[in-house]
Amino acid sequence: MANMLATDPTVVHRMTFANVAQSLRPLIATRPTHYCTNCSPGGAEPAPILRNQLLGWRITCPVCGNQLRDGGERELPSPFQQYRFAALRGQNLLDDETERGIRTWTSATEIARLLLMRRIPIPIPREHDLWRFRVLGAIIPDLNHVIAEQQENLPTPAKPILPLHLRPALLAGVAIVERAGPEMLRMLRGHMMGDNRVRFTDAAENMIARARRSRASSQMQLI
Ligand SMILES: [Zn+2]
């Protein structure tokens, strides 16, 4: 029985993430997306699922700091090595928010969602190529080539968990926007068209207004 509990992902999920806010749950996978060669017990079949394996924003192991490995058959090297430091910063931001409820001027998760929205690049590509362009590609230009080459569709903002080798791009994007501040969100709006532009603008302006209000209230407390 104990073994069954440990290997059923839905049970692990319910048991270990009860304290994570509902709005942050989409970042938690329902099945393991990666593993750590140091921390995952070898030999056990089926291996028990560790909580860490469901954290959809991690690129390094939260226990030992090791680089994580893809849980599936594919073992692709990340094409985003040059963004490694920004990616680690993004990982910390998402970690702080999800695990400790700490935010900076805005929510790192909300930034991640905005970055996964579709955008229309200029010049406008052929219609059957439109699917691959996301806001993130405006910040991490290599993303467009990588996606075109690997024919890998990114997840939607509703479930922002990327395959491990692409994850550094999203994490770096989150870190870059967080550091640049509200003006960057407004700049990114320029890459959107139509309904998506309206949705993006609404979400971004909400984030900016909330940041302004919380800054104002913390200043009030200082007076
Ligand atoms: Zn580890």
XYZ file of C-alpha atoms and ligand atoms in Angstrom:
224
model
C 0.000 0.000 0.000
C 2.756 2.419 0.952
C 4.433 1.607 -2.322
C 1.251 2.314 -4.271
C 0.890 5.704 -2.640
C 4.445 6.618 -3.491
C 4.155 5.658 -7.143
C 0.761 7.128 -7.976
C 1.568 10.626 -9.264
C -1.882 12.021 -8.525
C -1.526 11.043 -4.866
C 1.974 12.522 -4.590
C 0.568 15.615 -6.245
C -2.306 16.065 -3.812
C -0.236 15.251 -0.769
C 2.786 17.432 -1.353
C 1.420 20.535 -3.013
C -1.515 21.285 -0.738
C 0.147 24.549 0.331
C 0.890 25.884 -3.134
C -1.557 28.626 -4.182
C -4.093 27.574 -6.804
C -2.816 30.159 -9.295
C 0.650 28.592 -9.154
C -0.475 24.994 -9.614
C -0.137 25.016 -13.431
C 3.631 25.024 -12.942
C 3.466 21.723 -11.128
C 3.465 18.697 -13.376
C 1.171 15.723 -12.811
C 3.898 13.301 -13.946
C 7.654 13.487 -13.443
C 9.273 15.683 -16.094
C 12.887 15.206 -15.048
C 15.113 13.479 -12.523
C 18.378 14.031 -10.711
C 21.025 11.357 -11.183
C 22.275 12.050 -7.640
C 18.973 11.997 -5.773
C 16.817 9.514 -7.702
C 17.225 6.054 -6.247
C 18.607 3.777 -8.930
C 17.407 0.232 -9.497
C 13.908 0.538 -7.983
C 11.315 -0.283 -10.609
C 8.966 1.503 -10.674
C 10.977 4.186 -8.907
C 9.097 6.242 -6.329
C 8.260 9.726 -7.524
C 10.028 12.519 -5.715
C 8.304 15.837 -5.159
C 11.159 17.579 -6.967
C 10.386 15.742 -10.177
C 7.080 17.567 -10.520
C 8.439 21.106 -10.230
C 7.935 22.281 -13.798
C 10.270 25.274 -13.590
C 13.423 23.542 -12.309
C 16.557 23.032 -14.366
C 18.762 22.150 -11.388
C 17.978 19.810 -8.511
C 16.706 21.767 -5.462
C 18.341 19.234 -3.142
C 21.874 18.831 -4.506
C 22.107 21.515 -7.214
C 22.883 19.007 -9.974
C 21.800 19.656 -13.548
C 18.497 17.774 -14.028
C 18.016 15.120 -16.705
C 15.030 14.618 -18.955
C 12.718 11.899 -17.667
C 11.726 10.676 -21.125
C 13.720 8.830 -23.750
C 14.938 12.035 -25.301
C 18.106 13.457 -23.879
C 18.606 16.687 -25.762
C 21.321 19.157 -24.814
C 19.856 22.566 -24.099
C 20.400 24.965 -27.000
C 20.224 27.816 -24.487
C 23.486 27.359 -22.578
C 24.408 31.003 -23.112
C 21.358 32.030 -21.065
C 22.327 29.825 -18.164
C 22.878 32.551 -15.579
C 19.675 34.389 -16.434
C 17.877 31.028 -16.405
C 19.117 30.269 -12.894
C 17.904 33.687 -11.798
C 14.503 32.933 -13.334
C 14.440 29.586 -11.573
C 15.046 31.351 -8.239
C 12.260 33.846 -8.933
C 9.766 31.068 -9.661
C 11.009 29.095 -6.701
C 10.579 32.043 -4.344
C 7.062 32.655 -5.548
C 5.855 29.068 -5.657
C 7.601 27.595 -2.634
C 7.784 30.623 -0.340
C 5.133 33.053 -1.574
C 7.757 35.757 -2.179
C 7.390 38.063 -5.175
C 9.440 40.977 -6.426
C 7.624 43.862 -8.168
C 5.407 41.312 -9.884
C 4.619 37.627 -10.194
C 7.257 35.549 -12.019
C 4.560 33.025 -12.939
C 2.478 35.714 -14.575
C 5.499 36.844 -16.566
C 6.022 33.234 -17.692
C 2.414 33.025 -18.870
C 2.643 36.283 -20.823
C 5.832 35.088 -22.490
C 4.084 31.991 -23.818
C 1.349 33.962 -25.573
C 1.388 33.960 -29.346
C 2.766 36.941 -31.198
C 2.888 37.993 -34.819
C 6.419 38.662 -36.039
C 7.264 41.195 -38.735
C 7.523 40.363 -41.587
C 4.425 38.233 -41.135
C 5.307 34.585 -41.861
C 3.263 32.112 -43.872
C 0.112 31.048 -42.088
C 1.277 27.519 -41.332
C 4.364 28.922 -39.552
C 2.424 31.213 -37.230
C 2.061 28.629 -34.451
C 5.679 28.811 -33.461
C 5.940 32.496 -32.612
C 5.578 33.378 -28.949
C 6.275 36.577 -27.027
C 9.307 34.821 -25.538
C 10.972 34.759 -28.956
C 11.071 38.575 -28.927
C 13.422 38.363 -25.914
C 15.278 35.126 -26.730
C 15.607 35.306 -30.527
C 17.318 31.875 -30.785
C 14.046 30.333 -29.672
C 12.446 30.789 -33.090
C 15.182 28.829 -34.881
C 15.228 26.105 -32.261
C 11.468 25.617 -32.464
C 11.499 25.645 -36.246
C 14.325 23.106 -36.323
C 12.893 20.745 -33.726
C 9.257 21.251 -34.784
C 8.522 21.482 -31.091
C 5.305 23.232 -30.155
C 5.548 25.116 -26.884
C 2.838 24.665 -24.252
C 0.127 27.272 -23.821
C 0.127 29.906 -21.038
C -2.406 27.730 -19.175
C 0.175 24.984 -18.577
C 3.564 26.702 -18.736
C 5.794 23.633 -18.334
C 8.381 23.323 -21.095
C 10.433 20.246 -21.970
C 13.608 20.362 -19.882
C 15.966 21.336 -22.716
C 13.787 24.345 -23.649
C 13.081 25.403 -20.062
C 16.144 27.674 -19.754
C 14.717 29.944 -22.467
C 11.526 30.611 -20.503
C 13.386 31.013 -17.201
C 15.837 33.456 -18.764
C 12.930 35.369 -20.303
C 11.250 35.647 -16.898
C 14.487 36.920 -15.319
C 15.089 39.458 -18.091
C 11.562 40.906 -17.887
C 11.633 40.942 -14.089
C 14.886 42.862 -14.079
C 13.885 45.289 -16.834
C 10.599 46.153 -15.131
C 7.188 47.363 -16.335
C 8.505 49.230 -19.370
C 9.597 45.974 -20.928
C 6.086 44.569 -20.639
C 4.812 47.628 -22.473
C 7.485 47.246 -25.122
C 6.540 43.608 -25.700
C 2.970 44.621 -26.399
C 4.287 46.005 -29.694
C 4.808 42.405 -30.874
C 1.162 41.487 -30.512
C -1.835 41.958 -32.737
C -5.609 41.725 -32.452
C -7.278 39.882 -29.572
C -4.007 38.636 -28.211
C -2.705 42.185 -27.989
C -5.793 43.157 -25.985
C -5.384 40.163 -23.662
C -1.687 40.820 -23.247
C -2.218 44.526 -22.551
C -4.926 43.825 -19.967
C -2.784 41.300 -18.124
C 0.377 43.429 -18.284
C -1.384 46.626 -17.160
C -2.935 44.702 -14.275
C 0.487 43.534 -13.170
C 1.915 47.045 -13.450
C -1.000 48.584 -11.521
C -0.701 45.989 -8.754
C 3.046 46.655 -8.500
C 2.384 50.398 -8.225
C -0.259 49.881 -5.534
C 1.941 47.612 -3.450
C 4.842 50.066 -3.762
C 2.575 52.899 -2.670
C 1.299 50.962 0.323
C 4.806 49.961 1.421
C 5.860 53.604 1.192
C 2.884 54.550 3.343
C 4.074 52.121 5.978
C 7.467 53.801 6.027
C 6.003 57.266 6.689
Zn 19.794 16.020 -6.655
